[in-house]
PDB file of C-alpha atoms in Angstrom:
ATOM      1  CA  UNK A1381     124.773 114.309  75.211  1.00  0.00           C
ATOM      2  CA  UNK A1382     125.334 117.566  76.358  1.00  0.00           C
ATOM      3  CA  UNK A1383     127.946 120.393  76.558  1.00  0.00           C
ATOM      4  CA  UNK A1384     128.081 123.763  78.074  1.00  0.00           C
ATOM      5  CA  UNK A1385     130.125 126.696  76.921  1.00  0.00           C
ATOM      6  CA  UNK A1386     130.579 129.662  79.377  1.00  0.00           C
ATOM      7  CA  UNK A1387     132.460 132.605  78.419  1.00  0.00           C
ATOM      8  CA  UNK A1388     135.436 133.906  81.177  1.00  0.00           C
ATOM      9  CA  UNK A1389     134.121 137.054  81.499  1.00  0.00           C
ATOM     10  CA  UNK A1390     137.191 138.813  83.137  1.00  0.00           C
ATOM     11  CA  UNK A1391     139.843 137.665  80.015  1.00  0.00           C
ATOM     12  CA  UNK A1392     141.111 139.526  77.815  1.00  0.00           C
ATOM     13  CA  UNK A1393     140.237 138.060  74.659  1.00  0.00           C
ATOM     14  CA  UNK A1394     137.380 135.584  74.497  1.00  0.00           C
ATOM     15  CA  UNK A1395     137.528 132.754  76.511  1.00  0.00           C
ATOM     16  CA  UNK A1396     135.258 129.708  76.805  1.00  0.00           C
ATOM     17  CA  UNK A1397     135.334 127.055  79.364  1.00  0.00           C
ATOM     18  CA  UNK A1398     133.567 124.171  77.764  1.00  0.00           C
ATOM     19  CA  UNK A1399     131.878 121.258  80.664  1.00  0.00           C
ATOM     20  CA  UNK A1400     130.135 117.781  80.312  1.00  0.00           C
ATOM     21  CA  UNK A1401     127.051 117.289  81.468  1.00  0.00           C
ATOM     22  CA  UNK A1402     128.327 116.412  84.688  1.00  0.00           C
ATOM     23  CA  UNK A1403     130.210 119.948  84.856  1.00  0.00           C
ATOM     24  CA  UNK A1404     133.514 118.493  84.100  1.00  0.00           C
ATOM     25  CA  UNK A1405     135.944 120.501  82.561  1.00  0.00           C
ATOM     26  CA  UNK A1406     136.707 118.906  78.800  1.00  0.00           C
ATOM     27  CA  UNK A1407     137.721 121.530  76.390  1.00  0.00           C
ATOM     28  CA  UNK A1408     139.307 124.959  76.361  1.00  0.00           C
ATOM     29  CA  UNK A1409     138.916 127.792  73.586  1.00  0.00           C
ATOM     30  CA  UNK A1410     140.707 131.090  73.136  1.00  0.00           C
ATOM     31  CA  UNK A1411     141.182 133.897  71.019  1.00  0.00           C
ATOM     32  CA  UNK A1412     144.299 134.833  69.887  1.00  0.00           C
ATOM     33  CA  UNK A1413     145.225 138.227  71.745  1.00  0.00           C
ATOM     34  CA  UNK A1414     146.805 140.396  69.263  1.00  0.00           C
ATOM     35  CA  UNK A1415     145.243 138.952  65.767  1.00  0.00           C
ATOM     36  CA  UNK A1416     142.898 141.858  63.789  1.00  0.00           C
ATOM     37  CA  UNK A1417     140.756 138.879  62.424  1.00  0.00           C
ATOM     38  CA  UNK A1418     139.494 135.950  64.428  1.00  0.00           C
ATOM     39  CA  UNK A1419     141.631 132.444  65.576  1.00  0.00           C
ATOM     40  CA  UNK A1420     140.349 130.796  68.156  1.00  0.00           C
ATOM     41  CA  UNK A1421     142.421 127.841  69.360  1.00  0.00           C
ATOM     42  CA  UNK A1422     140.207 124.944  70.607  1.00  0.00           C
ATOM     43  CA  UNK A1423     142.013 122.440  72.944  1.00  0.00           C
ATOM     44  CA  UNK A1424     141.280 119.009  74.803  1.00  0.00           C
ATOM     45  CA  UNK A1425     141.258 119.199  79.183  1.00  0.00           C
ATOM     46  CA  UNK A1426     145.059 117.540  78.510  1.00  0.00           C
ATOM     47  CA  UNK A1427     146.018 120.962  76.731  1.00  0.00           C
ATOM     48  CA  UNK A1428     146.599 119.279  73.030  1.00  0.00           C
ATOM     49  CA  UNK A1429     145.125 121.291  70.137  1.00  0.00           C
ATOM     50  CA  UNK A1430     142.588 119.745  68.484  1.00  0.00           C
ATOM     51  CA  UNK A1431     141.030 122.329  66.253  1.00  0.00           C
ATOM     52  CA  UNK A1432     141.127 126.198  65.674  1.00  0.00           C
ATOM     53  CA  UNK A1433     138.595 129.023  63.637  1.00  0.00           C
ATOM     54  CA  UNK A1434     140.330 130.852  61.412  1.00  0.00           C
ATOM     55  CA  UNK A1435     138.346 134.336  60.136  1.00  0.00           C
ATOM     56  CA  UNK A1436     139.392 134.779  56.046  1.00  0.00           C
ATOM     57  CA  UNK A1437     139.627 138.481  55.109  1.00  0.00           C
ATOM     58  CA  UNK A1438     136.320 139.359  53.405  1.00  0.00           C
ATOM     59  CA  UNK A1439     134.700 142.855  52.715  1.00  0.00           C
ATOM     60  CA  UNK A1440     130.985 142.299  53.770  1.00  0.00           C
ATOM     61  CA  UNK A1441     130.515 139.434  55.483  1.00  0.00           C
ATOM     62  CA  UNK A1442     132.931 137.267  57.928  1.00  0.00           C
ATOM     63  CA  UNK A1443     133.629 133.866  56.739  1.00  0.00           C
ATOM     64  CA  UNK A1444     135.504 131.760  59.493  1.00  0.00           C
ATOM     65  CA  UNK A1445     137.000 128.293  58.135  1.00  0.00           C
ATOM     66  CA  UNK A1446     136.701 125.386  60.719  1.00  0.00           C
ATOM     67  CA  UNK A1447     140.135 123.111  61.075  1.00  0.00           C
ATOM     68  CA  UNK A1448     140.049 119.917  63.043  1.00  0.00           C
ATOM     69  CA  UNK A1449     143.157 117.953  64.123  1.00  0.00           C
ATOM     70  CA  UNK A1450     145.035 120.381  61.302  1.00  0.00           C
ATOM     71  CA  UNK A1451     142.925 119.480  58.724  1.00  0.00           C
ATOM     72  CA  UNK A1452     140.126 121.291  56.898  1.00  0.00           C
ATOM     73  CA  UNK A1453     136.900 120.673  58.048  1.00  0.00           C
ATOM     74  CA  UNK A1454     134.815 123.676  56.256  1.00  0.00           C
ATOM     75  CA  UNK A1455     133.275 127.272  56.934  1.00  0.00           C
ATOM     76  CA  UNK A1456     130.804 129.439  57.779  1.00  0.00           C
ATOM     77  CA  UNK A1457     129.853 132.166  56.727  1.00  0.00           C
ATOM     78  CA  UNK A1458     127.674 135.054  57.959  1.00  0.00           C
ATOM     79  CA  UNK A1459     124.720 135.983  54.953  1.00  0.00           C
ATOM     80  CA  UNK A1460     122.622 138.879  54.858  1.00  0.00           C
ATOM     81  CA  UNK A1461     119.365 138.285  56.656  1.00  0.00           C
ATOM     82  CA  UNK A1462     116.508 141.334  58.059  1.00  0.00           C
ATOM     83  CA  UNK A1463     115.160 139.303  60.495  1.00  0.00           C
ATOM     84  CA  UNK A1464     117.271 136.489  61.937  1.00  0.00           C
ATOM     85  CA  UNK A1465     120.909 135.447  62.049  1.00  0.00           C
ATOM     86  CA  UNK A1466     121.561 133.051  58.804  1.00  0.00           C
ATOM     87  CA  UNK A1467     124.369 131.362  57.602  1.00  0.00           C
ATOM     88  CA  UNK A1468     126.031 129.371  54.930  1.00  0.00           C
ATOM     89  CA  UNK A1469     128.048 126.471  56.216  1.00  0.00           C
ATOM     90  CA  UNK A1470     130.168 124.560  54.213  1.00  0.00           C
ATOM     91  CA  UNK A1471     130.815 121.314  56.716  1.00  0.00           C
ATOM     92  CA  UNK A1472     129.622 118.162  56.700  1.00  0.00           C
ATOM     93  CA  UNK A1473     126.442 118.529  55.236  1.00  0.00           C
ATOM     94  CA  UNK A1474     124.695 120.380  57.695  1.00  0.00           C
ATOM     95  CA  UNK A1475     122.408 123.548  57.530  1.00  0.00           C
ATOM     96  CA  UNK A1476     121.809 125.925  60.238  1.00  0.00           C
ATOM     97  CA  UNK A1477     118.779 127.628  61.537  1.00  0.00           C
ATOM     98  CA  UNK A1478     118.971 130.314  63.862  1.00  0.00           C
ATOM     99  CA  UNK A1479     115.398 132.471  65.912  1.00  0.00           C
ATOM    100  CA  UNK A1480     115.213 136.365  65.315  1.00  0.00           C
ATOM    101  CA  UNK A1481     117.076 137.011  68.952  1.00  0.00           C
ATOM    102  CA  UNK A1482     120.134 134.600  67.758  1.00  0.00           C
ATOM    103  CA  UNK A1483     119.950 132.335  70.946  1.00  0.00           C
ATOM    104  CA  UNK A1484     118.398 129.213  69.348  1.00  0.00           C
ATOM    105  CA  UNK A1485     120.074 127.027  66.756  1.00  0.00           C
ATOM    106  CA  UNK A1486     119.221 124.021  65.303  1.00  0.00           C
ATOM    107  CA  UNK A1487     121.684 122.284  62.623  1.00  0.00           C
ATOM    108  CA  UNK A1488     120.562 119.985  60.469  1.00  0.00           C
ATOM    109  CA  UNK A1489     121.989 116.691  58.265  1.00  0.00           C
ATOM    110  CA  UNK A1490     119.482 116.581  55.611  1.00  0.00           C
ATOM    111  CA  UNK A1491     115.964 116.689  56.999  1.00  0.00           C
ATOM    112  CA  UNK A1492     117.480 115.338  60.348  1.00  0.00           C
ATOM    113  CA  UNK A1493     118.381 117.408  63.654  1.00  0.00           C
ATOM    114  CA  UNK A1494     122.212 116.757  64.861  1.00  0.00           C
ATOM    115  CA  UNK A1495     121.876 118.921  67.757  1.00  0.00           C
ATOM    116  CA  UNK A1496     120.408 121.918  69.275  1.00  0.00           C
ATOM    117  CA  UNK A1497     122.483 125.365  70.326  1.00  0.00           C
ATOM    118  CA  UNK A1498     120.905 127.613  72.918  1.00  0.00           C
ATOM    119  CA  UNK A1499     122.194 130.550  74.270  1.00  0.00           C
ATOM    120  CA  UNK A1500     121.156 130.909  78.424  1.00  0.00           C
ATOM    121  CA  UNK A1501     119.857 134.666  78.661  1.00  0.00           C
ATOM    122  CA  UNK A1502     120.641 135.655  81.940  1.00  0.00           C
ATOM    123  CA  UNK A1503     124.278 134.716  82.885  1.00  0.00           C
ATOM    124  CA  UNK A1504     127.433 136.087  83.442  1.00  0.00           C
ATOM    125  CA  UNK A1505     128.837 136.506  79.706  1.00  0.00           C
ATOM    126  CA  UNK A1506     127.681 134.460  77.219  1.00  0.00           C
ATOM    127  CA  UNK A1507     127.015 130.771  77.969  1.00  0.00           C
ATOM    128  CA  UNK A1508     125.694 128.186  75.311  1.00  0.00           C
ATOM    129  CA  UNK A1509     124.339 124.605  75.699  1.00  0.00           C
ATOM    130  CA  UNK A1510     124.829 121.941  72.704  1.00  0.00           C
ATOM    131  CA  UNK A1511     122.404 119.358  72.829  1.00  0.00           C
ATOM    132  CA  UNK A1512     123.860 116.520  70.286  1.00  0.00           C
ATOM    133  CA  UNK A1513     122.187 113.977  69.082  1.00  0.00           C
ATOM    134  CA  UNK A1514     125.438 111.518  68.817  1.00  0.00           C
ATOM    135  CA  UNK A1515     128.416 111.636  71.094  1.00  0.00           C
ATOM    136  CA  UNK A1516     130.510 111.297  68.334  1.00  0.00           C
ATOM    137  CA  UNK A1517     129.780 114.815  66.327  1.00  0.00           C
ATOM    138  CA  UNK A1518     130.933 116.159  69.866  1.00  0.00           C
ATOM    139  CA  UNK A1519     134.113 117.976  68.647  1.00  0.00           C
ATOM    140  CA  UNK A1520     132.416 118.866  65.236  1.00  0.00           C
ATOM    141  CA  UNK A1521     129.339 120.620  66.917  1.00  0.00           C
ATOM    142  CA  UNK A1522     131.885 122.287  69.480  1.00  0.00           C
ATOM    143  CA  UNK A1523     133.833 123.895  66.647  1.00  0.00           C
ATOM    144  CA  UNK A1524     130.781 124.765  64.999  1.00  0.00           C
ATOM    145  CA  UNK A1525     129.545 127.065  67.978  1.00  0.00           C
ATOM    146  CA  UNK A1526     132.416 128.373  68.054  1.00  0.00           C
ATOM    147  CA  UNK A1527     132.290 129.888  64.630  1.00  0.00           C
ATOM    148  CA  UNK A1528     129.048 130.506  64.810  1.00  0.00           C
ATOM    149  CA  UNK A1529     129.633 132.451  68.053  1.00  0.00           C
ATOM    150  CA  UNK A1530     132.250 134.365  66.582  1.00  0.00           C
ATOM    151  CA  UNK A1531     130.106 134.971  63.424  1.00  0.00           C
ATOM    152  CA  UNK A1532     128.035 136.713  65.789  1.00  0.00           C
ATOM    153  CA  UNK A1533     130.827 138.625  67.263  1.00  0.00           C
ATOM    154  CA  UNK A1534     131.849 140.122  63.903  1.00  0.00           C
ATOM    155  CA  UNK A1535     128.044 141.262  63.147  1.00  0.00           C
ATOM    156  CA  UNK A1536     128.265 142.871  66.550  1.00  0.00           C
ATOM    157  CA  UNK A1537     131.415 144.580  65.705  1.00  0.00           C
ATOM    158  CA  UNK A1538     133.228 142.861  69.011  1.00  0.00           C
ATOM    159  CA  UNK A1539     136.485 141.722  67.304  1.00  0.00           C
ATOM    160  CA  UNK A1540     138.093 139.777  70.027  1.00  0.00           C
TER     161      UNK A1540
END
């Protein structure tokens, strides 16, 4: 199954419109305007919340905790790397992968791929397709773009 995330580009906070493959609408995400650190509110086409990023104060590198349906679902945080994004995540069991540019993900449970994150170069702000290997780890690999993407924010210095 596949998602797509594209970015409003005229908001002012970060925005996401996220589609089926069909290019159905079936999840919003936003930014909280006035917050200094990160939290993103994830919602269902229906307008219920049904999970939000959080950013945790840290001095070097951002660490954004991942809560689904008001539980805790686990983090990721942004590591040190020269060459290409990296990061520890704390959820589920997976492991993350990233290419020097930071447009290609794959996340991994165990030795097995769970889906594939790629970021389309030439659009109008930033637009992602999830590529998931079961529909039900649909909402968890949403939520984990999302921190990912606003991982990448932080390095960037963009903080909303």
């Amino acid at each position: 199954m596949r998602l797509l995330i594209k970015q409003r580009v005229f908001a002012l906070s970060d925005t996401y419109d996220v589609y089926d493959e069909n290019g159905t609408p079936v999840f919003f995400v936003k930014n909280e305007l006035l917050s200094i650190l990160h939290r993103i509110h994830v919602k269902d086409k229906s307008g219920r919340e049904i999970g939000q990023i959080r950013q945790n104060f840290t001095l070097f590198f951002p660490e954004f905790q991942i809560w689904i349906n008001g539980q805790y679902a686990g983090k990721v945080r942004d590591e040190f790397s020269l060459l290409r994004p990296k990061y520890s995540i704390d959820y589920m069991g997976m492991r993350c992968e990233g290419d020097i540019f930071g447009w290609n993900y794959s996340v991994y449970r165990g030795m097995q791929e769970v889906m594939h994150i790629s970021k389309e170069i030439i659009s109008w702000g930033d637009t992602y397709a999830i590529d998931i290997a079961r529909p039900e780890d649909e909402i968890m690999g949403l939520m984990l773009v999302i921190a990912i993407d606003a991982a990448n924010c932080s390095r960037s210095g963009d903080s909303n």
